[in-house]
XYZ file of N, CA and C in Angstrom:
588
model
N -12.242 -8.634 -15.507
C -11.044 -8.535 -14.704
C -9.975 -7.767 -15.473
N -9.267 -6.900 -14.749
C -8.185 -6.174 -15.392
C -6.986 -7.095 -15.545
N -6.138 -6.727 -16.470
C -4.970 -7.544 -16.772
C -3.798 -7.253 -15.836
N -3.815 -6.057 -15.216
C -2.701 -5.628 -14.373
C -3.192 -5.292 -12.966
N -2.362 -5.551 -11.967
C -2.749 -5.193 -10.599
C -2.864 -3.675 -10.450
N -3.802 -3.245 -9.616
C -3.977 -1.830 -9.315
C -3.235 -1.551 -8.006
N -1.938 -1.238 -8.118
C -1.115 -1.030 -6.932
C -1.492 0.240 -6.180
N -1.973 1.248 -6.886
C -2.414 2.468 -6.222
C -3.578 2.147 -5.275
N -4.552 1.445 -5.797
C -5.712 1.056 -4.992
C -5.303 0.130 -3.852
N -4.454 -0.843 -4.141
C -4.034 -1.815 -3.123
C -3.263 -1.149 -1.999
N -2.364 -0.242 -2.358
C -1.572 0.462 -1.348
C -2.476 1.280 -0.440
N -3.308 2.112 -1.028
C -4.116 3.032 -0.235
C -5.246 2.345 0.514
N -5.707 1.201 0.030
C -6.713 0.435 0.766
C -6.160 -0.011 2.119
N -4.887 -0.364 2.153
C -4.261 -0.761 3.420
C -4.291 0.398 4.413
N -4.042 1.602 3.933
C -4.021 2.762 4.832
C -5.417 3.175 5.253
N -6.406 2.922 4.417
C -7.793 3.180 4.820
C -8.176 2.249 5.967
N -7.723 1.009 5.928
C -7.962 0.075 7.028
C -7.207 0.540 8.273
N -5.966 0.959 8.105
C -5.189 1.418 9.257
C -5.766 2.683 9.890
N -6.512 3.468 9.137
C -7.124 4.674 9.699
C -8.144 4.350 10.790
N -8.726 3.170 10.742
C -9.692 2.788 11.777
C -9.096 1.783 12.777
N -7.855 1.395 12.570
C -7.160 0.479 13.480
C -6.843 1.224 14.774
N -7.254 0.662 15.893
C -7.007 1.326 17.170
C -5.989 0.580 18.030
N -5.201 -0.270 17.384
C -4.168 -1.018 18.096
C -2.840 -0.286 18.090
N -1.807 -0.990 18.473
C -0.468 -0.420 18.628
C 0.342 -0.521 17.342
N 1.332 0.333 17.250
C 2.343 0.318 16.198
C 3.681 0.079 16.887
N 4.721 -0.337 16.241
C 4.825 -0.612 14.815
C 4.379 -2.021 14.422
N 4.244 -2.929 15.405
C 3.826 -4.300 15.076
C 2.305 -4.359 15.081
N 1.726 -4.347 13.886
C 0.281 -4.356 13.754
C -0.264 -5.680 14.277
N -1.231 -5.601 15.174
C -1.870 -6.797 15.729
C -2.964 -7.239 14.752
N -2.634 -8.166 13.874
C -3.548 -8.572 12.813
C -4.817 -9.215 13.378
N -4.718 -9.915 14.487
C -5.911 -10.518 15.079
C -6.835 -9.438 15.633
N -6.263 -8.437 16.267
C -7.063 -7.309 16.763
C -7.723 -6.588 15.592
N -6.969 -6.394 14.535
C -7.505 -5.713 13.366
C -8.663 -6.507 12.760
N -8.518 -7.815 12.673
C -9.585 -8.649 12.111
C -10.845 -8.652 12.976
N -10.696 -8.428 14.273
C -11.868 -8.330 15.143
C -12.758 -7.157 14.740
N -12.169 -6.148 14.126
C -12.948 -5.001 13.659
C -13.915 -5.411 12.550
N -13.660 -6.544 11.926
C -14.500 -7.050 10.838
C -15.351 -8.233 11.279
N -15.471 -8.449 12.586
C -16.137 -9.654 13.083
C -17.610 -9.745 12.688
N -18.212 -8.641 12.292
C -19.605 -8.694 11.853
C -19.748 -9.321 10.471
N -18.628 -9.406 9.729
C -18.728 -9.987 8.389
C -17.589 -10.934 8.030
N -16.704 -11.215 9.000
C -15.575 -12.118 8.751
C -15.430 -13.097 9.914
N -15.275 -14.380 9.599
C -14.965 -15.406 10.594
C -13.601 -15.990 10.264
N -12.891 -16.395 11.295
C -11.537 -16.938 11.119
C -11.504 -18.356 11.678
N -10.885 -19.270 10.916
C -10.809 -20.673 11.313
C -9.385 -21.180 11.097
N -8.902 -21.967 12.054
C -7.583 -22.562 11.896
C -7.702 -23.892 11.167
N -6.607 -24.277 10.511
C -6.578 -25.586 9.873
C -6.711 -26.693 10.920
N -6.161 -26.462 12.111
C -6.228 -27.475 13.163
C -7.673 -27.758 13.550
N -8.471 -26.696 13.745
C -9.880 -26.915 14.121
C -10.669 -27.554 12.976
N -10.369 -27.164 11.744
C -11.061 -27.749 10.588
C -10.703 -29.220 10.414
N -9.419 -29.532 10.609
C -8.975 -30.923 10.493
C -9.652 -31.781 11.553
N -9.725 -31.274 12.777
C -10.368 -32.017 13.864
C -11.845 -32.257 13.546
N -12.500 -31.254 13.000
C -13.922 -31.389 12.650
C -14.126 -32.461 11.578
N -13.166 -32.586 10.663
C -13.251 -33.583 9.589
C -12.683 -34.935 10.000
N -12.029 -34.988 11.178
C -11.446 -36.235 11.652
C -10.193 -36.635 10.887
N -9.430 -35.634 10.441
C -8.197 -35.890 9.698
C -7.058 -35.103 10.331
N -5.841 -35.398 9.917
C -4.694 -34.621 10.384
C -4.652 -33.292 9.631
N -3.858 -32.355 10.150
C -3.700 -31.062 9.460
C -3.107 -31.296 8.074
N -2.138 -32.199 7.971
C -1.537 -32.496 6.669
C -2.593 -33.001 5.678
N -3.454 -33.894 6.164
C -4.523 -34.408 5.299
C -5.509 -33.301 4.924
N -5.781 -32.404 5.881
C -6.683 -31.285 5.575
C -6.083 -30.412 4.478
N -4.783 -30.126 4.596
C -4.102 -29.316 3.572
C -4.179 -30.010 2.218
N -3.882 -31.299 2.197
C -3.845 -32.040 0.930
C -5.224 -32.246 0.302
N -6.234 -32.488 1.126
C -7.538 -32.903 0.609
C -8.622 -31.827 0.609
N -8.476 -30.809 1.454
C -9.552 -29.829 1.599
C -9.131 -28.388 1.297
N -7.944 -28.020 1.715
C -7.512 -26.614 1.635
C -7.154 -26.211 0.208
N -7.399 -24.973 -0.093
C -7.045 -24.425 -1.399
C -5.582 -23.996 -1.452
N -4.947 -23.907 -0.289
C -3.565 -23.443 -0.207
C -2.907 -24.006 1.042
N -1.611 -24.137 0.997
C -0.820 -24.572 2.151
C -0.917 -23.558 3.298
N -1.027 -22.257 2.957
C -0.982 -21.185 3.957
C -2.363 -20.763 4.452
N -3.295 -20.564 3.524
C -4.616 -20.102 3.910
C -5.452 -19.763 2.685
N -6.723 -19.548 2.907
C -7.626 -19.169 1.817
C -8.874 -18.539 2.406
N -9.645 -17.902 1.549
C -10.878 -17.241 1.961
C -12.001 -17.638 1.019
N -13.169 -17.852 1.593
C -14.362 -18.104 0.784
C -15.466 -17.171 1.275
N -16.426 -16.926 0.412
C -17.585 -16.139 0.810
C -18.760 -17.072 1.001
N -19.325 -17.055 2.209
C -20.494 -17.871 2.535
C -21.732 -17.088 2.099
N -22.277 -17.467 0.954
C -23.406 -16.737 0.369
C -24.623 -16.785 1.293
N -24.871 -17.929 1.887
C -26.042 -18.098 2.752
C -26.012 -17.132 3.939
N -24.863 -17.054 4.612
C -24.743 -16.207 5.802
C -24.162 -14.825 5.505
N -23.804 -14.592 4.246
C -23.228 -13.319 3.814
C -22.029 -12.920 4.686
N -21.104 -13.883 4.813
C -19.890 -13.680 5.609
C -18.683 -14.225 4.862
N -17.576 -13.577 5.065
C -16.302 -14.081 4.568
C -15.751 -15.037 5.606
N -15.183 -16.128 5.154
C -14.594 -17.141 6.024
C -13.116 -17.269 5.669
N -12.252 -16.917 6.618
C -10.804 -17.051 6.426
C -10.359 -18.344 7.105
N -9.616 -19.143 6.370
C -9.019 -20.368 6.899
C -7.505 -20.204 6.798
N -6.788 -20.475 7.889
C -5.332 -20.319 7.838
C -4.633 -21.465 8.560
N -3.418 -21.731 8.111
C -2.624 -22.832 8.647
C -1.910 -22.366 9.909
N -2.480 -22.701 11.045
C -1.947 -22.284 12.333
C -0.707 -23.069 12.755
N -0.274 -24.043 11.945
C 0.964 -24.766 12.262
C 2.190 -24.050 11.685
N 1.971 -22.999 10.932
C 3.075 -22.214 10.371
C 3.609 -21.252 11.437
N 4.749 -20.624 11.165
C 5.340 -19.682 12.122
C 4.505 -18.399 12.182
N 4.713 -17.640 13.236
C 3.916 -16.431 13.484
C 3.993 -15.432 12.332
N 5.181 -15.226 11.776
C 5.306 -14.239 10.698
C 4.540 -14.677 9.449
N 4.527 -15.964 9.176
C 3.765 -16.483 8.032
C 2.268 -16.326 8.269
N 1.824 -16.619 9.476
C 0.406 -16.469 9.815
C -0.012 -15.010 9.681
N 0.798 -14.110 10.177
C 0.460 -12.679 10.102
C 0.310 -12.233 8.646
N 1.265 -12.629 7.807
C 1.172 -12.231 6.408
C -0.033 -12.881 5.729
N -0.250 -14.162 6.009
C -1.384 -14.872 5.399
C -2.698 -14.176 5.735
N -2.893 -13.828 7.000
C -4.138 -13.178 7.407
C -4.280 -11.796 6.776
N -3.183 -11.048 6.691
C -3.235 -9.724 6.052
C -3.542 -9.871 4.568
N -2.938 -10.848 3.926
C -3.186 -11.130 2.507
C -4.659 -11.481 2.278
N -5.192 -12.358 3.119
C -6.597 -12.757 2.976
C -7.534 -11.586 3.240
N -7.188 -10.720 4.196
C -7.996 -9.520 4.424
C -7.989 -8.646 3.172
N -6.864 -8.592 2.480
C -6.805 -7.855 1.219
C -7.815 -8.388 0.215
N -7.906 -9.689 0.087
C -8.894 -10.276 -0.820
C -10.319 -9.858 -0.412
N -10.574 -9.809 0.885
C -11.899 -9.429 1.371
C -12.182 -7.960 1.080
N -11.229 -7.096 1.375
C -11.407 -5.662 1.136
C -11.715 -5.399 -0.341
N -11.038 -6.131 -1.230
C -11.252 -5.955 -2.674
C -12.418 -6.789 -3.203
N -13.004 -7.610 -2.330
C -14.088 -8.511 -2.725
C -13.699 -9.344 -3.948
N -12.472 -9.858 -3.924
C -12.028 -10.751 -4.991
C -12.872 -12.018 -4.970
N -13.372 -12.394 -6.097
C -14.221 -13.591 -6.161
C -13.584 -14.735 -6.942
N -12.338 -14.559 -7.319
C -11.602 -15.654 -7.954
C -10.126 -15.524 -7.613
N -9.435 -16.638 -7.645
C -8.013 -16.655 -7.319
C -7.222 -16.584 -8.613
N -6.438 -15.531 -8.752
C -5.583 -15.392 -9.929
C -4.375 -14.532 -9.577
N -3.444 -14.421 -10.504
C -2.190 -13.723 -10.272
C -2.397 -12.240 -9.970
N -3.299 -11.587 -10.673
C -3.556 -10.160 -10.456
C -4.095 -9.932 -9.042
N -5.070 -10.736 -8.637
C -5.653 -10.595 -7.303
C -4.618 -10.890 -6.218
N -3.780 -11.888 -6.440
C -2.747 -12.200 -5.453
C -1.725 -11.075 -5.324
N -1.362 -10.448 -6.428
C -0.421 -9.322 -6.364
C -1.036 -8.141 -5.618
N -2.315 -7.884 -5.846
C -2.985 -6.799 -5.119
C -3.062 -7.120 -3.627
N -3.405 -8.366 -3.284
C -3.491 -8.758 -1.877
C -2.122 -8.718 -1.215
N -1.064 -9.077 -1.947
C 0.296 -8.991 -1.402
C 0.689 -7.543 -1.129
N 0.371 -6.657 -2.048
C 0.665 -5.239 -1.883
C -0.084 -4.691 -0.668
N -1.351 -5.028 -0.566
C -2.170 -4.619 0.577
C -1.527 -5.111 1.876
N -1.187 -6.393 1.955
C -0.619 -6.985 3.168
C 0.707 -6.333 3.540
N 1.535 -6.090 2.546
C 2.848 -5.460 2.779
C 2.673 -4.081 3.412
N 1.769 -3.284 2.871
C 1.557 -1.934 3.390
C 0.804 -1.941 4.716
N -0.033 -2.939 4.937
C -0.750 -3.045 6.201
C 0.200 -3.398 7.341
N 1.067 -4.367 7.119
C 1.955 -4.848 8.183
C 3.224 -4.024 8.341
N 3.628 -3.314 7.296
C 4.855 -2.500 7.342
C 4.580 -1.151 6.680
N 3.781 -0.303 7.332
C 3.369 0.964 6.716
C 4.544 1.873 6.372
N 4.471 2.489 5.201
C 5.532 3.385 4.722
C 5.868 4.473 5.743
N 4.887 5.157 6.352
C 5.246 6.213 7.300
C 6.073 5.703 8.483
N 5.809 4.476 8.907
C 6.575 3.903 10.008
C 7.974 3.528 9.519
N 8.049 2.966 8.299
C 9.365 2.661 7.713
C 10.218 3.920 7.698
N 9.619 5.020 7.231
C 10.353 6.284 7.135
C 10.719 6.817 8.512
N 9.773 6.745 9.450
C 10.013 7.273 10.789
C 11.157 6.584 11.501
N 11.286 5.286 11.291
C 12.371 4.530 11.929
C 13.659 4.534 11.115
N 13.599 5.021 9.883
C 14.781 5.058 9.008
C 15.466 3.683 8.948
N 14.664 2.675 8.646
C 15.158 1.303 8.615
C 16.078 1.097 7.423
N 17.153 0.336 7.633
C 18.109 0.094 6.561
C 18.342 -1.384 6.281
N 18.507 -2.182 7.330
C 18.844 -3.588 7.153
C 17.596 -4.464 7.220
N 17.674 -5.610 6.569
C 16.581 -6.577 6.579
C 16.203 -6.932 8.014
N 17.194 -7.169 8.855
C 16.926 -7.512 10.256
C 16.145 -6.414 10.967
N 16.408 -5.154 10.611
C 15.680 -4.032 11.215
C 14.199 -4.102 10.873
N 13.908 -4.403 9.617
C 12.510 -4.536 9.181
C 11.833 -5.693 9.906
N 12.537 -6.814 10.002
C 11.983 -7.995 10.678
C 11.635 -7.678 12.128
N 12.564 -7.061 12.813
C 12.370 -6.742 14.231
C 11.281 -5.700 14.428
N 11.292 -4.665 13.640
C 10.330 -3.575 13.788
C 8.897 -4.033 13.555
N 8.678 -4.822 12.497
C 7.320 -5.161 12.083
C 6.902 -6.606 12.371
N 7.812 -7.410 12.914
C 7.532 -8.831 13.149
C 7.123 -9.514 11.846
N 8.008 -9.395 10.861
C 7.797 -10.013 9.558
C 8.986 -10.917 9.244
N 8.812 -11.790 8.276
C 9.865 -12.741 7.899
C 10.973 -12.041 7.110
N 12.108 -12.716 7.002
C 13.217 -12.193 6.194
C 12.784 -11.955 4.754
N 12.047 -12.925 4.194
C 11.646 -12.786 2.788
C 10.685 -11.617 2.599
N 9.753 -11.429 3.538
C 8.848 -10.292 3.420
C 9.618 -8.984 3.627
N 10.534 -8.969 4.572
C 11.326 -7.764 4.830
C 12.113 -7.360 3.578
N 12.647 -8.334 2.872
C 13.380 -8.033 1.642
C 12.454 -7.401 0.602
N 11.252 -7.947 0.459
C 10.282 -7.392 -0.493
C 9.884 -5.977 -0.070
N 9.607 -5.785 1.211
C 9.236 -4.460 1.724
C 10.345 -3.456 1.418
N 11.572 -3.841 1.694
C 12.722 -2.958 1.445
C 12.869 -2.677 -0.050
N 12.777 -3.717 -0.860
C 12.949 -3.566 -2.310
C 11.840 -2.723 -2.946
N 10.635 -2.803 -2.404
C 9.500 -2.085 -2.996
C 9.143 -0.804 -2.239
N 10.029 -0.349 -1.380
C 9.764 0.859 -0.600
C 9.491 2.064 -1.499
N 10.260 2.231 -2.552
C 10.052 3.368 -3.460
C 8.691 3.288 -4.134
N 8.297 2.107 -4.554
C 6.996 1.924 -5.193
C 5.866 2.232 -4.214
N 5.950 1.691 -3.016
C 4.908 1.937 -2.013
C 4.847 3.423 -1.655
N 5.999 4.052 -1.548
C 6.059 5.491 -1.245
C 5.440 6.320 -2.365
N 5.606 5.868 -3.590
C 5.044 6.559 -4.747
C 3.510 6.525 -4.720
N 2.944 5.374 -4.363
C 1.493 5.202 -4.447
C 0.713 5.771 -3.265
N 1.293 5.810 -2.082
C 0.533 6.269 -0.915
C 0.188 7.756 -1.078
N -1.074 8.094 -0.787
C -1.469 9.505 -0.882
C -0.858 10.281 0.278
N -0.682 11.545 0.098
C -0.122 12.409 1.150
C -1.029 12.378 2.383
N -2.344 12.408 2.160
C -3.294 12.363 3.283
C -3.125 11.082 4.097
N -3.062 9.946 3.411
C -2.881 8.672 4.114
C -1.540 8.629 4.831
N -0.510 9.112 4.165
C 0.827 9.122 4.777
C 0.791 9.906 6.084
N 0.280 11.131 6.030
C 0.291 11.998 7.212
C -0.548 11.432 8.350
N -1.728 10.911 8.021
C -2.580 10.386 9.083
C -1.957 9.171 9.753
N -1.407 8.256 8.978
C -0.807 7.057 9.579
C 0.482 7.415 10.321
N 1.236 8.359 9.803
C 2.437 8.812 10.518
C 2.036 9.347 11.893
N 1.006 10.198 11.941
C 0.553 10.762 13.217
C 0.052 9.679 14.155
N -0.758 8.742 13.635
C -1.291 7.664 14.474
C -0.163 6.793 15.025
N 0.777 6.446 14.180
C 1.889 5.599 14.610
C 2.740 6.322 15.648
N 3.009 7.592 15.422
C 3.823 8.373 16.357
C 3.173 8.404 17.733
N 1.880 8.698 17.764
C 1.148 8.746 19.029
C 1.157 7.374 19.709
N 0.963 6.320 18.944
C 0.938 4.971 19.500
C 2.292 4.591 20.084
N 3.338 4.938 19.385
C 4.682 4.558 19.826
C 5.115 5.384 21.034
N 4.814 6.686 21.018
C 5.221 7.576 22.104
C 4.285 7.439 23.303
N 3.004 7.216 23.043
C 1.995 7.141 24.102
C 1.299 8.483 24.253
N 0.066 8.446 24.723
C -0.699 9.679 24.880
C -1.457 10.019 23.619
N -2.124 11.148 23.639
C -2.871 11.608 22.475
C -2.105 12.722 21.794
N -2.416 12.978 20.536
C -1.717 14.016 19.789
C -1.871 15.381 20.449
N -3.083 15.798 20.887
C -3.191 17.087 21.566
C -2.322 17.164 22.829
N -2.263 16.048 23.584
C -1.426 16.044 24.797
C 0.038 16.218 24.438
N 0.462 15.620 23.329
C 1.865 15.710 22.926
C 2.203 17.094 22.378
N 1.225 17.756 21.786
C 1.476 19.054 21.165
C 1.445 20.196 22.166
N 0.703 20.008 23.262
C 0.538 21.135 24.208
C 1.048 20.813 25.575
């Protein structure tokens, strides 16, 4: 394991995922995006897991879950990733949790540590609030970020504070492709239709 997070890899991995995302912008539909991985990823709520165990969600969190928000395990037998998330949390927390867990899957992280969490956070931040969209909307205030991307105040602050870093790491190719995809999604129609 490396000692430092690979922010270049984490940033651009998010844009590689967005290149195959066929949903709408600027609010990335994380559930729609995860359906693209349905051949190798299953998603489970804490509520359904708690019911299966005959316990409350609180008891499931305390006795079974690896985290209050969510976690991912790899099912070796079925060769599938299993995402578990706390569906009693607010929508913005759920969205970030699922994007974070997808980051762990994309990187095939096999242990939980600070470096892996920082990479997954970077991935989630760029997935849910892509730099080209940030630039296109010329967002300035925290509330603008929250409204545009359907993210929490705390995530919006991090996105705003790390905008220069994310802009530094994104490749020009990824920037241009996601900018074009987002523009077409927001305006409607296809790029050739808009150009001619």
